[in-house]
Tab-separated table of C-alpha atoms in Angstrom:
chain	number	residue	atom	x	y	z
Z	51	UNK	CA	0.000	0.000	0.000
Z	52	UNK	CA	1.254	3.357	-1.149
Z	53	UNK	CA	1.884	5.237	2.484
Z	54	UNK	CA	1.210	8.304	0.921
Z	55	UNK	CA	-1.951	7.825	-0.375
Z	56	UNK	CA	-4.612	8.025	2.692
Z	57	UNK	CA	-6.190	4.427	3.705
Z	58	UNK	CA	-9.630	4.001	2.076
Z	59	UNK	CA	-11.315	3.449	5.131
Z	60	UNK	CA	-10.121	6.973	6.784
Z	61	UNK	CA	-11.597	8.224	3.766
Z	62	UNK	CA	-14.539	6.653	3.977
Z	63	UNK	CA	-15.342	7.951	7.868
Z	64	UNK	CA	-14.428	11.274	7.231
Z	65	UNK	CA	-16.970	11.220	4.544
Z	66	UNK	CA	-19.502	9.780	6.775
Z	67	UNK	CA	-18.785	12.296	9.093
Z	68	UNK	CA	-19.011	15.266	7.364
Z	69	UNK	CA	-22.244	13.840	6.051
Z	70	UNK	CA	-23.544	13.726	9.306
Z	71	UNK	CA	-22.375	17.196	10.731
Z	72	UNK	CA	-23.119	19.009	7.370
Z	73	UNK	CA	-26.904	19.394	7.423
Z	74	UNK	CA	-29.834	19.775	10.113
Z	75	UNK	CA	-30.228	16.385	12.320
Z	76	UNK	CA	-32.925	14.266	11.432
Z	77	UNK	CA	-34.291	13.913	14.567
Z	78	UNK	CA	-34.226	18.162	15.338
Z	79	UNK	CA	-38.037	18.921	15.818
Z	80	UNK	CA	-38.970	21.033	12.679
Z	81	UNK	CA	-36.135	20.368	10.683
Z	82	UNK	CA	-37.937	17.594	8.041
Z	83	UNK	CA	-40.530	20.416	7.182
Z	84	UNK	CA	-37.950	22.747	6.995
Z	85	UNK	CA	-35.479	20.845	4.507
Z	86	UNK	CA	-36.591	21.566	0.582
Z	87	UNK	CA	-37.396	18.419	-1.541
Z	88	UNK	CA	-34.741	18.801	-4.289
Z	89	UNK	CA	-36.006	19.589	-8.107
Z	90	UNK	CA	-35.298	17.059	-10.452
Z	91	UNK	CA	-33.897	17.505	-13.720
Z	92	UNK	CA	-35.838	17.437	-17.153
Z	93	UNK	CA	-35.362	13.914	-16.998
Z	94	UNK	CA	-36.826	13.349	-13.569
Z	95	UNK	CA	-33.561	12.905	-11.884
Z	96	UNK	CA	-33.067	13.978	-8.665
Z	97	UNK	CA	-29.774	15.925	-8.236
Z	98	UNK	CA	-26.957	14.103	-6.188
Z	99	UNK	CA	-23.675	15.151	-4.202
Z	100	UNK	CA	-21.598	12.014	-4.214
Z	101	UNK	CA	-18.739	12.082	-6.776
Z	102	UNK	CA	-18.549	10.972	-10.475
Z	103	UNK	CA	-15.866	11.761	-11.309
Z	104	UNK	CA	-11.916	11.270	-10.032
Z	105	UNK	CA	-8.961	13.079	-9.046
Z	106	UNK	CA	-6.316	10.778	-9.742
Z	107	UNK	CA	-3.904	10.795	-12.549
Z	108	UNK	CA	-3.071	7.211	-14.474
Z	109	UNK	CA	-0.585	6.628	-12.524
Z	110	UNK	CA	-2.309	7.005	-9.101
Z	111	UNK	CA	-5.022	5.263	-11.155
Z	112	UNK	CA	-2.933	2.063	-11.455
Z	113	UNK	CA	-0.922	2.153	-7.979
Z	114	UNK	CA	-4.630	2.150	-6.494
Z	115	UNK	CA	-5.881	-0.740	-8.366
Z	116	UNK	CA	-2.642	-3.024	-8.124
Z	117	UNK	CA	-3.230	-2.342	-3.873
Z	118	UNK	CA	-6.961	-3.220	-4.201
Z	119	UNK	CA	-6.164	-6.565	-6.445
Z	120	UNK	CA	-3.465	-7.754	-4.008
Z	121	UNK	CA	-6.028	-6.893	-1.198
Z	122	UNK	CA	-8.550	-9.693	-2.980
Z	123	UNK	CA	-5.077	-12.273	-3.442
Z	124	UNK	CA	-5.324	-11.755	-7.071
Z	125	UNK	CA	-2.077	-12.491	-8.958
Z	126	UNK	CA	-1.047	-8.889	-10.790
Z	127	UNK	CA	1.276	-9.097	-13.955
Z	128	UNK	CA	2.429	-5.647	-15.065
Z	129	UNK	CA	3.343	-5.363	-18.272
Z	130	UNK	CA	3.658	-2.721	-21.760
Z	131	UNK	CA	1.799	-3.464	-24.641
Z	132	UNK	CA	5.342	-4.540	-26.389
Z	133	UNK	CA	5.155	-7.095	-23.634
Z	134	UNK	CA	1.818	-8.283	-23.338
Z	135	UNK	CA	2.492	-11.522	-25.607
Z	136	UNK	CA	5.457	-12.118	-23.577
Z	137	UNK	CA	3.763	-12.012	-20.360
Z	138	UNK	CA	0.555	-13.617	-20.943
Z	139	UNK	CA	2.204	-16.800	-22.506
Z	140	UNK	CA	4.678	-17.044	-19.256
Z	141	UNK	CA	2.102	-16.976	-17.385
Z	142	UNK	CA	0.337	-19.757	-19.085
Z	143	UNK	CA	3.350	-22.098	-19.276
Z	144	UNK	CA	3.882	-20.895	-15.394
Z	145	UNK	CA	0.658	-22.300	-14.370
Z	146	UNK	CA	1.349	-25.692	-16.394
Z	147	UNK	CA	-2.093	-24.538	-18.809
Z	148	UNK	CA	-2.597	-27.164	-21.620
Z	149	UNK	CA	-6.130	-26.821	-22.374
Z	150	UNK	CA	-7.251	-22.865	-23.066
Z	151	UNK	CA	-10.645	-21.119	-23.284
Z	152	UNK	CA	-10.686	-18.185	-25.337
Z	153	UNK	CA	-13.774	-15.637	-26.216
Z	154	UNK	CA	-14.705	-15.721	-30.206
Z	155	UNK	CA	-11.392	-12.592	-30.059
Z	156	UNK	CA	-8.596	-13.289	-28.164
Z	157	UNK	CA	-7.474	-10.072	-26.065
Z	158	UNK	CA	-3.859	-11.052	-27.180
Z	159	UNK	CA	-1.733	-12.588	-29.830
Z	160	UNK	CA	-0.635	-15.848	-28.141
Z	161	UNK	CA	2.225	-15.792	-31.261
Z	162	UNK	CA	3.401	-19.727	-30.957
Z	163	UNK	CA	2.387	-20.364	-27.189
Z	164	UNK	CA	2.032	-24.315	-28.144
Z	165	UNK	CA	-0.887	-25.346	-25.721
Z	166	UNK	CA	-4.939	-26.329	-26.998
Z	167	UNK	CA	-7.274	-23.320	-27.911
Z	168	UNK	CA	-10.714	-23.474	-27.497
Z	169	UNK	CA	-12.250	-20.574	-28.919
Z	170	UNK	CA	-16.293	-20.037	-27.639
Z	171	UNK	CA	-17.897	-18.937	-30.728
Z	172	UNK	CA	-21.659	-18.066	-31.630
Z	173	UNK	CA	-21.738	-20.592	-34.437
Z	174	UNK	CA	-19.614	-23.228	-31.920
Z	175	UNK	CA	-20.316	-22.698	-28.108
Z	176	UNK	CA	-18.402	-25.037	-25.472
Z	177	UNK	CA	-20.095	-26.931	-23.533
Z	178	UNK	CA	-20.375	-27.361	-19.713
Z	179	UNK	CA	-18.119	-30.255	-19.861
Z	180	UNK	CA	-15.809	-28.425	-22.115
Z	181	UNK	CA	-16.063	-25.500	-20.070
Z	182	UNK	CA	-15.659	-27.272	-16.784
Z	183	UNK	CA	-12.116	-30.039	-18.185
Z	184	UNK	CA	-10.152	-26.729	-19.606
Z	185	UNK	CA	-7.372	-25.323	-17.133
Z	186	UNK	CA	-8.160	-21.619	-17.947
Z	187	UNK	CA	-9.798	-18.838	-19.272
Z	188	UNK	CA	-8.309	-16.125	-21.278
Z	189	UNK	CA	-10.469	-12.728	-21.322
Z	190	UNK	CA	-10.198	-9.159	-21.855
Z	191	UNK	CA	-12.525	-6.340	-19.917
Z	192	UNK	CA	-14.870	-3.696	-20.258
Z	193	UNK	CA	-13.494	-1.456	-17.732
Z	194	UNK	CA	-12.106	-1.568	-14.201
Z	195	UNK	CA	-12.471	0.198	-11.029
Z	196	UNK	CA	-9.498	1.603	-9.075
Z	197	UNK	CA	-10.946	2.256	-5.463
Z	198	UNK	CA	-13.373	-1.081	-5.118
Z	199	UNK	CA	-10.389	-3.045	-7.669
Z	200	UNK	CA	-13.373	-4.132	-9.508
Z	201	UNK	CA	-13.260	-5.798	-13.562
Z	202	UNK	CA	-15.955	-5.546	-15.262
Z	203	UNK	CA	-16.873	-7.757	-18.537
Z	204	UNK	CA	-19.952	-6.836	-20.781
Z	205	UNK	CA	-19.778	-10.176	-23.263
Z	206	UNK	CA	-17.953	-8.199	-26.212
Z	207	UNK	CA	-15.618	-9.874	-28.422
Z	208	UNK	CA	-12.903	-9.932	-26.193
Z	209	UNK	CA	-14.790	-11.103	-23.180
Z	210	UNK	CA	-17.367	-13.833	-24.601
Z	211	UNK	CA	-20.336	-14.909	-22.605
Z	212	UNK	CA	-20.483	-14.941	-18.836
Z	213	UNK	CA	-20.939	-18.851	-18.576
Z	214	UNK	CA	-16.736	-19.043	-20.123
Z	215	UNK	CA	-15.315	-17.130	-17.115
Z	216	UNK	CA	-17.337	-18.713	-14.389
Z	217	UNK	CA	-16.699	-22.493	-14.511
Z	218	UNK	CA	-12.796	-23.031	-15.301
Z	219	UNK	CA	-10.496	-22.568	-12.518
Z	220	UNK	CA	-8.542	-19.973	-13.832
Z	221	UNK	CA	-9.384	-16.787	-15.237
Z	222	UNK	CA	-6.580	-14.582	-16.931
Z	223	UNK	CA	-7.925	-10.710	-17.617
Z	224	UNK	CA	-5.848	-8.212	-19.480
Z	225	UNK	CA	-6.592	-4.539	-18.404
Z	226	UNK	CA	-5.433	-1.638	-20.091
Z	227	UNK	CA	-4.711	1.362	-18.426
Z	228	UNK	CA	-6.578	3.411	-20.008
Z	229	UNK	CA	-9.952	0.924	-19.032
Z	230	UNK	CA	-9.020	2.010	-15.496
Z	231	UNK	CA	-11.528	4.746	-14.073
Z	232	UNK	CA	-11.260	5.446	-10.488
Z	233	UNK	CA	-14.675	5.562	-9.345
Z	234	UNK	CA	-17.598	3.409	-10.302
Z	235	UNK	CA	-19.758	6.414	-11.308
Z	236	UNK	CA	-17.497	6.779	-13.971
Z	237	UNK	CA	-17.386	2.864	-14.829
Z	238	UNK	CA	-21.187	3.187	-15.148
Z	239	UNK	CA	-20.714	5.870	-17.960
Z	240	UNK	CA	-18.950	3.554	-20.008
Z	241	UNK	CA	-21.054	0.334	-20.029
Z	242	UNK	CA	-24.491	-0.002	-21.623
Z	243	UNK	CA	-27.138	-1.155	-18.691
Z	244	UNK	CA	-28.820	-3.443	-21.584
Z	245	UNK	CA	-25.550	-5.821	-21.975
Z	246	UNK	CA	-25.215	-8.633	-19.337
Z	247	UNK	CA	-22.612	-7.183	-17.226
Z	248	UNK	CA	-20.296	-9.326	-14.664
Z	249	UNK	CA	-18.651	-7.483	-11.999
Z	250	UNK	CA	-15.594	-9.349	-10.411
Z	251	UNK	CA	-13.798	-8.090	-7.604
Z	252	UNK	CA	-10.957	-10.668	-6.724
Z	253	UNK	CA	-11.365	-15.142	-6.684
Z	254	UNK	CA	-14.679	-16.307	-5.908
Z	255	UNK	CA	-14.780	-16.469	-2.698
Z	256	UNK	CA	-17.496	-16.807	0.268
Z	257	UNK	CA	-17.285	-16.977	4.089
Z	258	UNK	CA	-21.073	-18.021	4.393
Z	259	UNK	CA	-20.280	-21.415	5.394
Z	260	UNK	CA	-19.380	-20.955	9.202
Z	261	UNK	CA	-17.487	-17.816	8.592
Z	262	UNK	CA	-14.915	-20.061	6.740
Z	263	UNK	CA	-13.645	-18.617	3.769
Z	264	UNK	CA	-13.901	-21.149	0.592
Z	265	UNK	CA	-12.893	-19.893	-2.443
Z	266	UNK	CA	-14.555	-21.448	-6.091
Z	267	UNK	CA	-17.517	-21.313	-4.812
Z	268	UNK	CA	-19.165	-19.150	-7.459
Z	269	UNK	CA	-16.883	-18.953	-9.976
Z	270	UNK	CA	-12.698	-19.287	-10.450
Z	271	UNK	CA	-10.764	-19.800	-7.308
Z	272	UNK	CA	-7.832	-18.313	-9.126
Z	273	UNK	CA	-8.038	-14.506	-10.926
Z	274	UNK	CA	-4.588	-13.268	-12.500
Z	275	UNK	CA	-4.596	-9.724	-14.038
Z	276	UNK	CA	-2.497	-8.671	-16.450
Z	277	UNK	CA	-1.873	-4.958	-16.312
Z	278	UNK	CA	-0.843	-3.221	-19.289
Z	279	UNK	CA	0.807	-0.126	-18.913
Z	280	UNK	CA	0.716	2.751	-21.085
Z	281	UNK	CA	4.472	3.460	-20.715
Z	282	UNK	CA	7.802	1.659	-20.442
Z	283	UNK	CA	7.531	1.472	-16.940
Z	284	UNK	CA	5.929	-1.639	-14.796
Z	285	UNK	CA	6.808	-0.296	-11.622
Protein backbone atom coordinates (compact mmCIF):
# COMPACT_ATOMS: atom_id res chain seq x y z
CA UNK A 1 0.00 0.00 0.00
CA UNK A 2 1.25 3.36 -1.15
CA UNK A 3 1.88 5.24 2.48
CA UNK A 4 1.21 8.30 0.92
CA UNK A 5 -1.95 7.83 -0.37
CA UNK A 6 -4.61 8.02 2.69
CA UNK A 7 -6.19 4.43 3.71
CA UNK A 8 -9.63 4.00 2.08
CA UNK A 9 -11.31 3.45 5.13
CA UNK A 10 -10.12 6.97 6.78
CA UNK A 11 -11.60 8.22 3.77
CA UNK A 12 -14.54 6.65 3.98
CA UNK A 13 -15.34 7.95 7.87
CA UNK A 14 -14.43 11.27 7.23
CA UNK A 15 -16.97 11.22 4.54
CA UNK A 16 -19.50 9.78 6.77
CA UNK A 17 -18.78 12.30 9.09
CA UNK A 18 -19.01 15.27 7.36
CA UNK A 19 -22.24 13.84 6.05
CA UNK A 20 -23.54 13.73 9.31
CA UNK A 21 -22.37 17.20 10.73
CA UNK A 22 -23.12 19.01 7.37
CA UNK A 23 -26.90 19.39 7.42
CA UNK A 24 -29.83 19.78 10.11
CA UNK A 25 -30.23 16.39 12.32
CA UNK A 26 -32.92 14.27 11.43
CA UNK A 27 -34.29 13.91 14.57
CA UNK A 28 -34.23 18.16 15.34
CA UNK A 29 -38.04 18.92 15.82
CA UNK A 30 -38.97 21.03 12.68
CA UNK A 31 -36.13 20.37 10.68
CA UNK A 32 -37.94 17.59 8.04
CA UNK A 33 -40.53 20.42 7.18
CA UNK A 34 -37.95 22.75 6.99
CA UNK A 35 -35.48 20.84 4.51
CA UNK A 36 -36.59 21.57 0.58
CA UNK A 37 -37.40 18.42 -1.54
CA UNK A 38 -34.74 18.80 -4.29
CA UNK A 39 -36.01 19.59 -8.11
CA UNK A 40 -35.30 17.06 -10.45
CA UNK A 41 -33.90 17.50 -13.72
CA UNK A 42 -35.84 17.44 -17.15
CA UNK A 43 -35.36 13.91 -17.00
CA UNK A 44 -36.83 13.35 -13.57
CA UNK A 45 -33.56 12.90 -11.88
CA UNK A 46 -33.07 13.98 -8.66
CA UNK A 47 -29.77 15.92 -8.24
CA UNK A 48 -26.96 14.10 -6.19
CA UNK A 49 -23.68 15.15 -4.20
CA UNK A 50 -21.60 12.01 -4.21
CA UNK A 51 -18.74 12.08 -6.78
CA UNK A 52 -18.55 10.97 -10.47
CA UNK A 53 -15.87 11.76 -11.31
CA UNK A 54 -11.92 11.27 -10.03
CA UNK A 55 -8.96 13.08 -9.05
CA UNK A 56 -6.32 10.78 -9.74
CA UNK A 57 -3.90 10.79 -12.55
CA UNK A 58 -3.07 7.21 -14.47
CA UNK A 59 -0.58 6.63 -12.52
CA UNK A 60 -2.31 7.01 -9.10
CA UNK A 61 -5.02 5.26 -11.16
CA UNK A 62 -2.93 2.06 -11.46
CA UNK A 63 -0.92 2.15 -7.98
CA UNK A 64 -4.63 2.15 -6.49
CA UNK A 65 -5.88 -0.74 -8.37
CA UNK A 66 -2.64 -3.02 -8.12
CA UNK A 67 -3.23 -2.34 -3.87
CA UNK A 68 -6.96 -3.22 -4.20
CA UNK A 69 -6.16 -6.56 -6.45
CA UNK A 70 -3.47 -7.75 -4.01
CA UNK A 71 -6.03 -6.89 -1.20
CA UNK A 72 -8.55 -9.69 -2.98
CA UNK A 73 -5.08 -12.27 -3.44
CA UNK A 74 -5.32 -11.75 -7.07
CA UNK A 75 -2.08 -12.49 -8.96
CA UNK A 76 -1.05 -8.89 -10.79
CA UNK A 77 1.28 -9.10 -13.96
CA UNK A 78 2.43 -5.65 -15.07
CA UNK A 79 3.34 -5.36 -18.27
CA UNK A 80 3.66 -2.72 -21.76
CA UNK A 81 1.80 -3.46 -24.64
CA UNK A 82 5.34 -4.54 -26.39
CA UNK A 83 5.16 -7.09 -23.63
CA UNK A 84 1.82 -8.28 -23.34
CA UNK A 85 2.49 -11.52 -25.61
CA UNK A 86 5.46 -12.12 -23.58
CA UNK A 87 3.76 -12.01 -20.36
CA UNK A 88 0.56 -13.62 -20.94
CA UNK A 89 2.20 -16.80 -22.51
CA UNK A 90 4.68 -17.04 -19.26
CA UNK A 91 2.10 -16.98 -17.38
CA UNK A 92 0.34 -19.76 -19.09
CA UNK A 93 3.35 -22.10 -19.28
CA UNK A 94 3.88 -20.90 -15.39
CA UNK A 95 0.66 -22.30 -14.37
CA UNK A 96 1.35 -25.69 -16.39
CA UNK A 97 -2.09 -24.54 -18.81
CA UNK A 98 -2.60 -27.16 -21.62
CA UNK A 99 -6.13 -26.82 -22.37
CA UNK A 100 -7.25 -22.86 -23.07
CA UNK A 101 -10.64 -21.12 -23.28
CA UNK A 102 -10.69 -18.19 -25.34
CA UNK A 103 -13.77 -15.64 -26.22
CA UNK A 104 -14.71 -15.72 -30.21
CA UNK A 105 -11.39 -12.59 -30.06
CA UNK A 106 -8.60 -13.29 -28.16
CA UNK A 107 -7.47 -10.07 -26.07
CA UNK A 108 -3.86 -11.05 -27.18
CA UNK A 109 -1.73 -12.59 -29.83
CA UNK A 110 -0.63 -15.85 -28.14
CA UNK A 111 2.23 -15.79 -31.26
CA UNK A 112 3.40 -19.73 -30.96
CA UNK A 113 2.39 -20.36 -27.19
CA UNK A 114 2.03 -24.31 -28.14
CA UNK A 115 -0.89 -25.35 -25.72
CA UNK A 116 -4.94 -26.33 -27.00
CA UNK A 117 -7.27 -23.32 -27.91
CA UNK A 118 -10.71 -23.47 -27.50
CA UNK A 119 -12.25 -20.57 -28.92
CA UNK A 120 -16.29 -20.04 -27.64
CA UNK A 121 -17.90 -18.94 -30.73
CA UNK A 122 -21.66 -18.07 -31.63
CA UNK A 123 -21.74 -20.59 -34.44
CA UNK A 124 -19.61 -23.23 -31.92
CA UNK A 125 -20.32 -22.70 -28.11
CA UNK A 126 -18.40 -25.04 -25.47
CA UNK A 127 -20.09 -26.93 -23.53
CA UNK A 128 -20.38 -27.36 -19.71
CA UNK A 129 -18.12 -30.25 -19.86
CA UNK A 130 -15.81 -28.42 -22.12
CA UNK A 131 -16.06 -25.50 -20.07
CA UNK A 132 -15.66 -27.27 -16.78
CA UNK A 133 -12.12 -30.04 -18.19
CA UNK A 134 -10.15 -26.73 -19.61
CA UNK A 135 -7.37 -25.32 -17.13
CA UNK A 136 -8.16 -21.62 -17.95
CA UNK A 137 -9.80 -18.84 -19.27
CA UNK A 138 -8.31 -16.13 -21.28
CA UNK A 139 -10.47 -12.73 -21.32
CA UNK A 140 -10.20 -9.16 -21.86
CA UNK A 141 -12.52 -6.34 -19.92
CA UNK A 142 -14.87 -3.70 -20.26
CA UNK A 143 -13.49 -1.46 -17.73
CA UNK A 144 -12.11 -1.57 -14.20
CA UNK A 145 -12.47 0.20 -11.03
CA UNK A 146 -9.50 1.60 -9.08
CA UNK A 147 -10.95 2.26 -5.46
CA UNK A 148 -13.37 -1.08 -5.12
CA UNK A 149 -10.39 -3.04 -7.67
CA UNK A 150 -13.37 -4.13 -9.51
CA UNK A 151 -13.26 -5.80 -13.56
CA UNK A 152 -15.96 -5.55 -15.26
CA UNK A 153 -16.87 -7.76 -18.54
CA UNK A 154 -19.95 -6.84 -20.78
CA UNK A 155 -19.78 -10.18 -23.26
CA UNK A 156 -17.95 -8.20 -26.21
CA UNK A 157 -15.62 -9.87 -28.42
CA UNK A 158 -12.90 -9.93 -26.19
CA UNK A 159 -14.79 -11.10 -23.18
CA UNK A 160 -17.37 -13.83 -24.60
CA UNK A 161 -20.34 -14.91 -22.61
CA UNK A 162 -20.48 -14.94 -18.84
CA UNK A 163 -20.94 -18.85 -18.58
CA UNK A 164 -16.74 -19.04 -20.12
CA UNK A 165 -15.32 -17.13 -17.11
CA UNK A 166 -17.34 -18.71 -14.39
CA UNK A 167 -16.70 -22.49 -14.51
CA UNK A 168 -12.80 -23.03 -15.30
CA UNK A 169 -10.50 -22.57 -12.52
CA UNK A 170 -8.54 -19.97 -13.83
CA UNK A 171 -9.38 -16.79 -15.24
CA UNK A 172 -6.58 -14.58 -16.93
CA UNK A 173 -7.93 -10.71 -17.62
CA UNK A 174 -5.85 -8.21 -19.48
CA UNK A 175 -6.59 -4.54 -18.40
CA UNK A 176 -5.43 -1.64 -20.09
CA UNK A 177 -4.71 1.36 -18.43
CA UNK A 178 -6.58 3.41 -20.01
CA UNK A 179 -9.95 0.92 -19.03
CA UNK A 180 -9.02 2.01 -15.50
CA UNK A 181 -11.53 4.75 -14.07
CA UNK A 182 -11.26 5.45 -10.49
CA UNK A 183 -14.68 5.56 -9.34
CA UNK A 184 -17.60 3.41 -10.30
CA UNK A 185 -19.76 6.41 -11.31
CA UNK A 186 -17.50 6.78 -13.97
CA UNK A 187 -17.39 2.86 -14.83
CA UNK A 188 -21.19 3.19 -15.15
CA UNK A 189 -20.71 5.87 -17.96
CA UNK A 190 -18.95 3.55 -20.01
CA UNK A 191 -21.05 0.33 -20.03
CA UNK A 192 -24.49 0.00 -21.62
CA UNK A 193 -27.14 -1.15 -18.69
CA UNK A 194 -28.82 -3.44 -21.58
CA UNK A 195 -25.55 -5.82 -21.97
CA UNK A 196 -25.21 -8.63 -19.34
CA UNK A 197 -22.61 -7.18 -17.23
CA UNK A 198 -20.30 -9.33 -14.66
CA UNK A 199 -18.65 -7.48 -12.00
CA UNK A 200 -15.59 -9.35 -10.41
CA UNK A 201 -13.80 -8.09 -7.60
CA UNK A 202 -10.96 -10.67 -6.72
CA UNK A 203 -11.36 -15.14 -6.68
CA UNK A 204 -14.68 -16.31 -5.91
CA UNK A 205 -14.78 -16.47 -2.70
CA UNK A 206 -17.50 -16.81 0.27
CA UNK A 207 -17.28 -16.98 4.09
CA UNK A 208 -21.07 -18.02 4.39
CA UNK A 209 -20.28 -21.41 5.39
CA UNK A 210 -19.38 -20.95 9.20
CA UNK A 211 -17.49 -17.82 8.59
CA UNK A 212 -14.92 -20.06 6.74
CA UNK A 213 -13.64 -18.62 3.77
CA UNK A 214 -13.90 -21.15 0.59
CA UNK A 215 -12.89 -19.89 -2.44
CA UNK A 216 -14.55 -21.45 -6.09
CA UNK A 217 -17.52 -21.31 -4.81
CA UNK A 218 -19.17 -19.15 -7.46
CA UNK A 219 -16.88 -18.95 -9.98
CA UNK A 220 -12.70 -19.29 -10.45
CA UNK A 221 -10.76 -19.80 -7.31
CA UNK A 222 -7.83 -18.31 -9.13
CA UNK A 223 -8.04 -14.51 -10.93
CA UNK A 224 -4.59 -13.27 -12.50
CA UNK A 225 -4.60 -9.72 -14.04
CA UNK A 226 -2.50 -8.67 -16.45
CA UNK A 227 -1.87 -4.96 -16.31
CA UNK A 228 -0.84 -3.22 -19.29
CA UNK A 229 0.81 -0.13 -18.91
CA UNK A 230 0.72 2.75 -21.09
CA UNK A 231 4.47 3.46 -20.72
CA UNK A 232 7.80 1.66 -20.44
CA UNK A 233 7.53 1.47 -16.94
CA UNK A 234 5.93 -1.64 -14.80
CA UNK A 235 6.81 -0.30 -11.62
Amino acid sequence: MNPARPDIREQLLHRIATALTSGPHPHTAGSVAAQEVPAKDQHGRAPHSYRTTGTLDTRERLDLFTDRLHDYKAGVHPCTPHTLTATVTGLLDQRAVHQLVLPPRSPVDLGDWPGQRRHDTPDAPLTPTDLDTADTVLTGCATAIAETGTIVLDAGPDQGRRMITLIPDHHIVVVHAHQIVQTIPEALHRLDPTRPLTWISGPSATSDIELSRVEGVHGPRRLDVVLVGPTDETS
